PDB file of C-alpha atoms in Angstrom:
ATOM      1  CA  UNK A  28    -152.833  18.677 139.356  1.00 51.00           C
ATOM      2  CA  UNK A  29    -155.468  17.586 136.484  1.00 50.00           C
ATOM      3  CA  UNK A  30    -155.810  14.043 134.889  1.00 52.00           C
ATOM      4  CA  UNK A  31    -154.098  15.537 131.831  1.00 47.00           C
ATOM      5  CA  UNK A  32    -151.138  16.694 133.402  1.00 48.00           C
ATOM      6  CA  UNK A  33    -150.443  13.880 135.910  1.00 47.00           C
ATOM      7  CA  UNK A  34    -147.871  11.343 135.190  1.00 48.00           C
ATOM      8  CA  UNK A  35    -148.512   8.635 134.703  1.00 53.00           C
ATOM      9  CA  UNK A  36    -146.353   5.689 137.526  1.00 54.00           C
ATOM     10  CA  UNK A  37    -146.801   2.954 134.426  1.00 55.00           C
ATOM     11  CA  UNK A  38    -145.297   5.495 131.873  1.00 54.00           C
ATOM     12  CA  UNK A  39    -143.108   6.576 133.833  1.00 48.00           C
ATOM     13  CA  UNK A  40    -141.447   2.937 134.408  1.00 46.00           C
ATOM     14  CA  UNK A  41    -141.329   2.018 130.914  1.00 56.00           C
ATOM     15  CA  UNK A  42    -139.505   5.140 129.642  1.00 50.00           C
ATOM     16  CA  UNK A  43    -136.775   4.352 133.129  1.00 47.00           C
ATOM     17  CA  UNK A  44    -136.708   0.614 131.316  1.00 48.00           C
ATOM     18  CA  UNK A  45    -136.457   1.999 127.777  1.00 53.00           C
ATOM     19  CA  UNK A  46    -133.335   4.614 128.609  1.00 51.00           C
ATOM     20  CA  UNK A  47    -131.657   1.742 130.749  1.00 48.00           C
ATOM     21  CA  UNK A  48    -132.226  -0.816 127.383  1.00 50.00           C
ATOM     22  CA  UNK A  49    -130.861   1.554 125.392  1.00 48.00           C
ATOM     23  CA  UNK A  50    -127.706   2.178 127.327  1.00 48.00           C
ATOM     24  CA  UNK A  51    -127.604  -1.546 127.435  1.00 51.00           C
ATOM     25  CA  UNK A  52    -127.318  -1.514 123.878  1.00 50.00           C
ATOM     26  CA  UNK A  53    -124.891   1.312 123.614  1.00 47.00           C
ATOM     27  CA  UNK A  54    -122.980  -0.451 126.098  1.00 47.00           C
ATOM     28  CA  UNK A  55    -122.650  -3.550 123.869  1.00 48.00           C
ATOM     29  CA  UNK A  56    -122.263  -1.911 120.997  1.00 49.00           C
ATOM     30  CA  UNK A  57    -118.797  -0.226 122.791  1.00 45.00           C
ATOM     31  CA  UNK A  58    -117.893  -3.485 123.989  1.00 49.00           C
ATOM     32  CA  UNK A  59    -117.757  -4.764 120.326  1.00 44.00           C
ATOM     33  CA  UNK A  60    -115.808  -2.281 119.001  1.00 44.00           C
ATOM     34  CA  UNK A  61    -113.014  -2.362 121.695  1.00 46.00           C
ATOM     35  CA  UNK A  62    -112.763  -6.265 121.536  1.00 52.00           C
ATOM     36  CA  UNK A  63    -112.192  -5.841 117.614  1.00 62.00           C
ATOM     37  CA  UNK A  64    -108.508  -5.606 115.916  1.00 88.00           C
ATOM     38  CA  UNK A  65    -106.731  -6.004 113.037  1.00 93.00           C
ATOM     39  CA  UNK A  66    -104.140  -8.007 111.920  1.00 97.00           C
ATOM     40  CA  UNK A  67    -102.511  -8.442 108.660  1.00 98.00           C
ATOM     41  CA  UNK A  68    -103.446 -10.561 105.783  1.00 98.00           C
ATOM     42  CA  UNK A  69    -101.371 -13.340 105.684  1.00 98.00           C
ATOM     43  CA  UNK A  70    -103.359 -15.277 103.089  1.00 95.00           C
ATOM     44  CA  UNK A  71    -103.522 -18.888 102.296  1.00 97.00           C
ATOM     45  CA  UNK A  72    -100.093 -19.033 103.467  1.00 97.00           C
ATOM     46  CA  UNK A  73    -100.506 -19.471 106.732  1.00 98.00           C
ATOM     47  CA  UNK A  74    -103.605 -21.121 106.532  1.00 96.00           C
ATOM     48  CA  UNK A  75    -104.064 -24.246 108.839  1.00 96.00           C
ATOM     49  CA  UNK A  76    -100.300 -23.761 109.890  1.00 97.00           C
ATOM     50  CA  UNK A  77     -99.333 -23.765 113.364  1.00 98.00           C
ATOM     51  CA  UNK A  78     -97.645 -21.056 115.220  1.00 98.00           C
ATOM     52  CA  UNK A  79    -100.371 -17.964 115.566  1.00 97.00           C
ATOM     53  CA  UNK A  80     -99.902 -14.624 114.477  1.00 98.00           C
ATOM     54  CA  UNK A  81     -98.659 -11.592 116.360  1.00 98.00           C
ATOM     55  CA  UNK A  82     -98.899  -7.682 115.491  1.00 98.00           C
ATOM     56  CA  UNK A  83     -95.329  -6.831 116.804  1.00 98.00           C
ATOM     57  CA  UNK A  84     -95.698  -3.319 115.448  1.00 98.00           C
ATOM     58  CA  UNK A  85     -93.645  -0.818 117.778  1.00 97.00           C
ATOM     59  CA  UNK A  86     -91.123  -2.962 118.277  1.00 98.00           C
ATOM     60  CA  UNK A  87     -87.392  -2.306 117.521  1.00 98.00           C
ATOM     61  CA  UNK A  88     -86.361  -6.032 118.034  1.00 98.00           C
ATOM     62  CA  UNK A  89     -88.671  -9.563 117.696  1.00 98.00           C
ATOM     63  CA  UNK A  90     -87.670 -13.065 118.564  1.00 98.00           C
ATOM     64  CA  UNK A  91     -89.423 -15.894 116.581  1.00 98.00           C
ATOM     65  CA  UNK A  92     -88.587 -19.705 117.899  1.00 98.00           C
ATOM     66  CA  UNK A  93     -87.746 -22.220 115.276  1.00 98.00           C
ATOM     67  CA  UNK A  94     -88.600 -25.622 116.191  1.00 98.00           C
ATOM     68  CA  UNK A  95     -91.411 -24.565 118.422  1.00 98.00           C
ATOM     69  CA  UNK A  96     -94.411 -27.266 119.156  1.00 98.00           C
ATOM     70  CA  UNK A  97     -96.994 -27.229 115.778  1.00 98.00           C
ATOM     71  CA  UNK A  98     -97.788 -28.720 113.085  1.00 98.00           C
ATOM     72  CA  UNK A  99     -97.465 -32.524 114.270  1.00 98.00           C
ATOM     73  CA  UNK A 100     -94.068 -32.266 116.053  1.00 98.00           C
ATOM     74  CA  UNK A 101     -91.438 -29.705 116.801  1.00 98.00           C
ATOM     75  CA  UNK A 102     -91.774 -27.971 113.378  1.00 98.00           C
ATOM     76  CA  UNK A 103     -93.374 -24.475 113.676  1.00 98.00           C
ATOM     77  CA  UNK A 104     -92.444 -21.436 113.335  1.00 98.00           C
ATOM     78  CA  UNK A 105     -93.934 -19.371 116.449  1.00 98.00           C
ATOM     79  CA  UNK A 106     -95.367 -17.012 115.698  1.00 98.00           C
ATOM     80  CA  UNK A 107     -95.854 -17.843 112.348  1.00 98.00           C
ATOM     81  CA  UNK A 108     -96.777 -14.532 111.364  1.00 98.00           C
ATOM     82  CA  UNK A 109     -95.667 -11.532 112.458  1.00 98.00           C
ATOM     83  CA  UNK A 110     -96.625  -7.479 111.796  1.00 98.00           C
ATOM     84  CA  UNK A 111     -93.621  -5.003 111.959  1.00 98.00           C
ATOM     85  CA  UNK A 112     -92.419  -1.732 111.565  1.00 98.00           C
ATOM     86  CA  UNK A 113     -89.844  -0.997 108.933  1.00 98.00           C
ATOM     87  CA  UNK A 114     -86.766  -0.645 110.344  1.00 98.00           C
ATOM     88  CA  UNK A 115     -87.296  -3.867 113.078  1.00 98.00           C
ATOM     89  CA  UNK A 116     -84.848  -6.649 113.073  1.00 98.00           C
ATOM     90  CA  UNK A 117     -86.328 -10.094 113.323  1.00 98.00           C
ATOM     91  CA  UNK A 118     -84.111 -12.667 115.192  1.00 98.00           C
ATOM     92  CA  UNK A 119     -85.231 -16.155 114.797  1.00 99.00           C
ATOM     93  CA  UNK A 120     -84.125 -18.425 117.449  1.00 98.00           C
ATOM     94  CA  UNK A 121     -83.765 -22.456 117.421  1.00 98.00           C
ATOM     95  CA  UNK A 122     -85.275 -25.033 120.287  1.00 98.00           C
ATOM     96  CA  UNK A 123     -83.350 -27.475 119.243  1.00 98.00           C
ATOM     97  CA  UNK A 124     -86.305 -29.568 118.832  1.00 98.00           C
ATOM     98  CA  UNK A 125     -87.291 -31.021 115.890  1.00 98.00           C
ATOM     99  CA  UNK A 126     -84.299 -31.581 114.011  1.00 98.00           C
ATOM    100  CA  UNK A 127     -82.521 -29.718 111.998  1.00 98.00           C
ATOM    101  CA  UNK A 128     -84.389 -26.252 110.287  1.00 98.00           C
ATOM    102  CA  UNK A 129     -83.408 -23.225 108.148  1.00 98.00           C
ATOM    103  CA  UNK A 130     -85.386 -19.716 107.234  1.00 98.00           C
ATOM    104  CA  UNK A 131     -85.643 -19.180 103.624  1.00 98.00           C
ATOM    105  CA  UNK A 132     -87.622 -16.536 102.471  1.00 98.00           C
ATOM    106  CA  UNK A 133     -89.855 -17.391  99.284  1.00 98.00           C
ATOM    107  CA  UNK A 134     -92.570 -14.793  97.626  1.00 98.00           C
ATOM    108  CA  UNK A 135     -92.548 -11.452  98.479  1.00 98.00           C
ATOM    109  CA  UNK A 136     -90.099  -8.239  98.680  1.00 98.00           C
ATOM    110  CA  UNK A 137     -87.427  -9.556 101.361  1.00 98.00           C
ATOM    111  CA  UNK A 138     -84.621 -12.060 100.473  1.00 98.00           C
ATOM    112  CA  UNK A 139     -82.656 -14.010 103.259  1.00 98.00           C
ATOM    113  CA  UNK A 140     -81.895 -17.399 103.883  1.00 98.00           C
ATOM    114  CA  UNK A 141     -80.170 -19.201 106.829  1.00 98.00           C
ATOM    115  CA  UNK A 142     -77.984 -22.294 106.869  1.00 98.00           C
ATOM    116  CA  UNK A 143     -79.635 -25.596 108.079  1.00 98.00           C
ATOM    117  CA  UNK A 144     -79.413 -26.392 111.979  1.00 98.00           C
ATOM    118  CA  UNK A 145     -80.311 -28.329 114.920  1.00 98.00           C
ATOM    119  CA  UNK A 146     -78.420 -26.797 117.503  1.00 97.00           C
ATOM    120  CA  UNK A 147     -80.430 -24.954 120.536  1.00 98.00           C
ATOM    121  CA  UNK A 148     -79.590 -21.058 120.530  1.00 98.00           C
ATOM    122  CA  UNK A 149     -78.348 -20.473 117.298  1.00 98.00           C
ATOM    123  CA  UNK A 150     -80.390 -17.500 115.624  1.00 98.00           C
ATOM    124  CA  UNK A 151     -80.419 -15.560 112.317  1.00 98.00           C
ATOM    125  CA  UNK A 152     -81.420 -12.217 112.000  1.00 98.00           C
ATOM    126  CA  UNK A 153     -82.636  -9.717 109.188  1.00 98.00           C
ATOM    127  CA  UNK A 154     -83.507  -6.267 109.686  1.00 98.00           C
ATOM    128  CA  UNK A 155     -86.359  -5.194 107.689  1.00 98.00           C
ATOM    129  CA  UNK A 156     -86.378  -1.959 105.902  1.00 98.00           C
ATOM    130  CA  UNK A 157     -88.824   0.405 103.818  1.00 98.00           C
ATOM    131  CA  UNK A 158     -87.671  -1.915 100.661  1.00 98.00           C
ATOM    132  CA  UNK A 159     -89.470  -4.674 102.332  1.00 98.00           C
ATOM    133  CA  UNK A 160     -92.532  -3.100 102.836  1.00 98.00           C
ATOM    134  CA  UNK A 161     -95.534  -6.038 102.185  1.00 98.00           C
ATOM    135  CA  UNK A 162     -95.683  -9.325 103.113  1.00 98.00           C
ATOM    136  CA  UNK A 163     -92.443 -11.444 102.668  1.00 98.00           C
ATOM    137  CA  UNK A 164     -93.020 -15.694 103.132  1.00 98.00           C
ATOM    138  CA  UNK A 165     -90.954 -17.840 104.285  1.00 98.00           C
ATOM    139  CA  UNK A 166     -90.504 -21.568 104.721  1.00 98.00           C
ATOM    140  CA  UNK A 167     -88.336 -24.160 106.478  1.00 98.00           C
ATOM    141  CA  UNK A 168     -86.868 -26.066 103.672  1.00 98.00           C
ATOM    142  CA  UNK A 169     -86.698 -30.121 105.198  1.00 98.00           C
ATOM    143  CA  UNK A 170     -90.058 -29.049 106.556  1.00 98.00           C
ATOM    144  CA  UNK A 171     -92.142 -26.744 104.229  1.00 98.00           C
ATOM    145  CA  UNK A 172     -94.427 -30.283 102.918  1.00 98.00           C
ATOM    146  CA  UNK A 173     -95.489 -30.236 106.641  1.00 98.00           C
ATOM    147  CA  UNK A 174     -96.428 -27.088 107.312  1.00 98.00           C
ATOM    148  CA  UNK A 175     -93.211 -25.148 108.772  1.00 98.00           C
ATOM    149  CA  UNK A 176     -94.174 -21.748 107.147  1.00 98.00           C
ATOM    150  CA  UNK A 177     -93.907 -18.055 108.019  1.00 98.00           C
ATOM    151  CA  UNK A 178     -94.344 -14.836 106.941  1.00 98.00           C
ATOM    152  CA  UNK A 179     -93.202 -11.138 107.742  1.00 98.00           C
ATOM    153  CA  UNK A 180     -95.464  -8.199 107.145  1.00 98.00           C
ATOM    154  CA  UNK A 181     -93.948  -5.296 107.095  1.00 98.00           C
ATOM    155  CA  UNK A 182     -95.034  -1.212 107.587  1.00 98.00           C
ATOM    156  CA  UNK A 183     -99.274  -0.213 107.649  1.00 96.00           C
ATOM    157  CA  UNK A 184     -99.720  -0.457 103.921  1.00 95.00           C
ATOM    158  CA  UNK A 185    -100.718  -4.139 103.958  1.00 97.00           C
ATOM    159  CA  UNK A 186    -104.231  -5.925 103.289  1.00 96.00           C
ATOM    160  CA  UNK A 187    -105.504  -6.359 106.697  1.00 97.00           C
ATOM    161  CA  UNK A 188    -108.518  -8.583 108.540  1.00 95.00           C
ATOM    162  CA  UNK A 189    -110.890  -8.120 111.379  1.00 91.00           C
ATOM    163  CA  UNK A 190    -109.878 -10.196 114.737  1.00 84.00           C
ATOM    164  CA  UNK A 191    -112.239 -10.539 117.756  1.00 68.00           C
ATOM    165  CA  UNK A 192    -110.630  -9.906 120.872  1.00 52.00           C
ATOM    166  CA  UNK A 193    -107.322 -10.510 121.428  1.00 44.00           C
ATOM    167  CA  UNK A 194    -106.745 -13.303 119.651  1.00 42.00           C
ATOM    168  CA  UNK A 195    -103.631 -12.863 117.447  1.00 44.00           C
ATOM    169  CA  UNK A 196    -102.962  -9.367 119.116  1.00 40.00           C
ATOM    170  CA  UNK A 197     -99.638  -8.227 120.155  1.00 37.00           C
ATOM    171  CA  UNK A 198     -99.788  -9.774 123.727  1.00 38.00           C
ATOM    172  CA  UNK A 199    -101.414  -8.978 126.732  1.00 36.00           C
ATOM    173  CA  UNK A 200    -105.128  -6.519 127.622  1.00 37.00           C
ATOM    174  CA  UNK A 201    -106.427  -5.987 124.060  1.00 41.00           C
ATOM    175  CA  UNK A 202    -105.759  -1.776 123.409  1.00 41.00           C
ATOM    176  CA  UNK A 203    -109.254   0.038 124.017  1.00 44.00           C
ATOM    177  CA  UNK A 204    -109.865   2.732 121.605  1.00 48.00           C
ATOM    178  CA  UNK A 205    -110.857   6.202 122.760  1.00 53.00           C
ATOM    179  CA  UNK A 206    -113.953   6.372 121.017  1.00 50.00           C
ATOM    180  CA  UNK A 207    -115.051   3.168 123.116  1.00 51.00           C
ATOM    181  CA  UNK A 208    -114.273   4.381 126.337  1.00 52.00           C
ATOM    182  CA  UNK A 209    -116.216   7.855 125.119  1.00 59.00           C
ATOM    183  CA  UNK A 210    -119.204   5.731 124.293  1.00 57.00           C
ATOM    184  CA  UNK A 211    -118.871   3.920 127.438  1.00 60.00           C
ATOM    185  CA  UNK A 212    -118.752   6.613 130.211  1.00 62.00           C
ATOM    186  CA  UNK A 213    -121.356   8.309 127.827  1.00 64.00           C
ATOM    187  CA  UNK A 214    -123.187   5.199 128.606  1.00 62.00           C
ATOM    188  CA  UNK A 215    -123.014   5.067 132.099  1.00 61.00           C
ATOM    189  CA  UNK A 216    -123.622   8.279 132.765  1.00 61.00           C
ATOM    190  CA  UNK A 217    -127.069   8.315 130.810  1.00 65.00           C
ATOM    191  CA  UNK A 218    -127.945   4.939 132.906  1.00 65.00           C
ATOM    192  CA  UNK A 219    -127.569   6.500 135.625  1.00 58.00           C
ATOM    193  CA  UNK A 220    -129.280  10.002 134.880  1.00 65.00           C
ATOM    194  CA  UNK A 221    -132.073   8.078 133.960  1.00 63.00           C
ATOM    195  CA  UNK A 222    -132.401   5.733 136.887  1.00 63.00           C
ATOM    196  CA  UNK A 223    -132.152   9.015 139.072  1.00 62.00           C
ATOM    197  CA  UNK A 224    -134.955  10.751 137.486  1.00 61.00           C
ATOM    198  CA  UNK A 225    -137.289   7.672 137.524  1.00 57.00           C
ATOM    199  CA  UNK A 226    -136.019   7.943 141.169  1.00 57.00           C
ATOM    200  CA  UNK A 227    -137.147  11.477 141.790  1.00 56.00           C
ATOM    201  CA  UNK A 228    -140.326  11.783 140.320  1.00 59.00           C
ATOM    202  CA  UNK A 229    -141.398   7.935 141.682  1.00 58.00           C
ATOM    203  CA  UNK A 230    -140.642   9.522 145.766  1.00 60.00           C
ATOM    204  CA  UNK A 231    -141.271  12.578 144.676  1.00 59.00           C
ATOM    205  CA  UNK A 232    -143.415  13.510 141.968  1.00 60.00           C
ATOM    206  CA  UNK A 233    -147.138  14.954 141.937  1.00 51.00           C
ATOM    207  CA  UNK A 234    -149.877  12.633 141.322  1.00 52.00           C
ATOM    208  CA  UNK A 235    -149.095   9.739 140.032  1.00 47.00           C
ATOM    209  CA  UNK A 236    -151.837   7.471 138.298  1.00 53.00           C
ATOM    210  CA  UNK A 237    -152.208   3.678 137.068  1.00 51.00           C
ATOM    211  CA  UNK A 238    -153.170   4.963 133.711  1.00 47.00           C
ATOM    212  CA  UNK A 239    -152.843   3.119 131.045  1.00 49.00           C
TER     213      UNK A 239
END
């Protein structure tokens, strides 16, 4: 084999490094896009306000506590802010804790309004329909001034942000899109086709030279 034509050990390496940094990167990349979601827009509503938010989407039936632990004492809502599918009915359920709360539904498409208790296991319920679709608020009314707020959005049509991870998700192993774990297997099988043929022509391979 000639000069020209040998290949070059030192080349060789740093195009096995380059394809393995590269996969590296498309690896990341994947691994960004799955840990990202969306939740809905909830404004300055919620803002600072105890209770997180949930996307409950797919669910027939949601339970929110009233009284839960936020916002200095027993007065959240929790979660504060919940994502739903038209047609879901939201029961909200009371601790017992805090003293004595209501729902009352203020800006937005969706009117209800519960009386004001303090007993444990009393619950209100409103089932949300296609002529709630948007983002309803709603308040506790001894406790709005410190915070007890909520809000309900309702069907896909709703200003939406970017969450990382699963922060704020629906509960449990954030959802993976397909086109991540395409990208990913993509990924690892170019690692490791590239690794093997650095492999093969290293044990292999005619004559190699410390070229530079």
């Amino acid at each position: 084999m000639s000069d020209n034509d040998a290949v070059s050990r030192r080349g060789l390496l740093r195009t096995a490094a380059g394809g393995v940094a590269a996969a590296g990167a498309a690896t990341a990349t994947a691994g960004t896009a799955a840990g990202q979601s969306e939740m809905a827009d909830f404004g300055s509503h919620l803002q600072g306000v105890d209770g997180g938010t949930e996307d409950l989407r797919g669910e027939s039936e949601v339970t929110v506590e009233v009284g839960a632990s936020g916002n200095g004492g027993n007065l959240a809502f929790s979660p504060a802010g919940i994502w739903i599918d038209p047609g879901t009915t939201v029961i909200w359920e009371w601790t017992g804790e805090g003293g004595g709360h209501n729902v009352e539904s203020g800006e937005g498409p969706a009117e209800f309004g519960s009386e004001t208790v303090s007993e444990a296991g009393f619950t209100f319920e409103f089932t949300f329909t296609e002529d709630h679709a948007g983002i309803t608020n709603y308040h506790c009314t001894p406790h709005e001034s410190l915070g007890m707020l909520g809000a309900v959005a309702v069907g896909d049509d709703v200003e939406t942000v970017e969450t990382g991870g699963g922060g704020g998700g629906a509960g449990g192993a954030p959802q993976i899109p397909d086109s991540a774990k395409t990208l990913g297997l993509a990924t690892f099988v170019a690692m490791v086709s590239t690794l093997s043929f650095a492999f093969f022509f290293l044990k292999y391979g005619g004559d190699y030279e410390d070229a530079a």
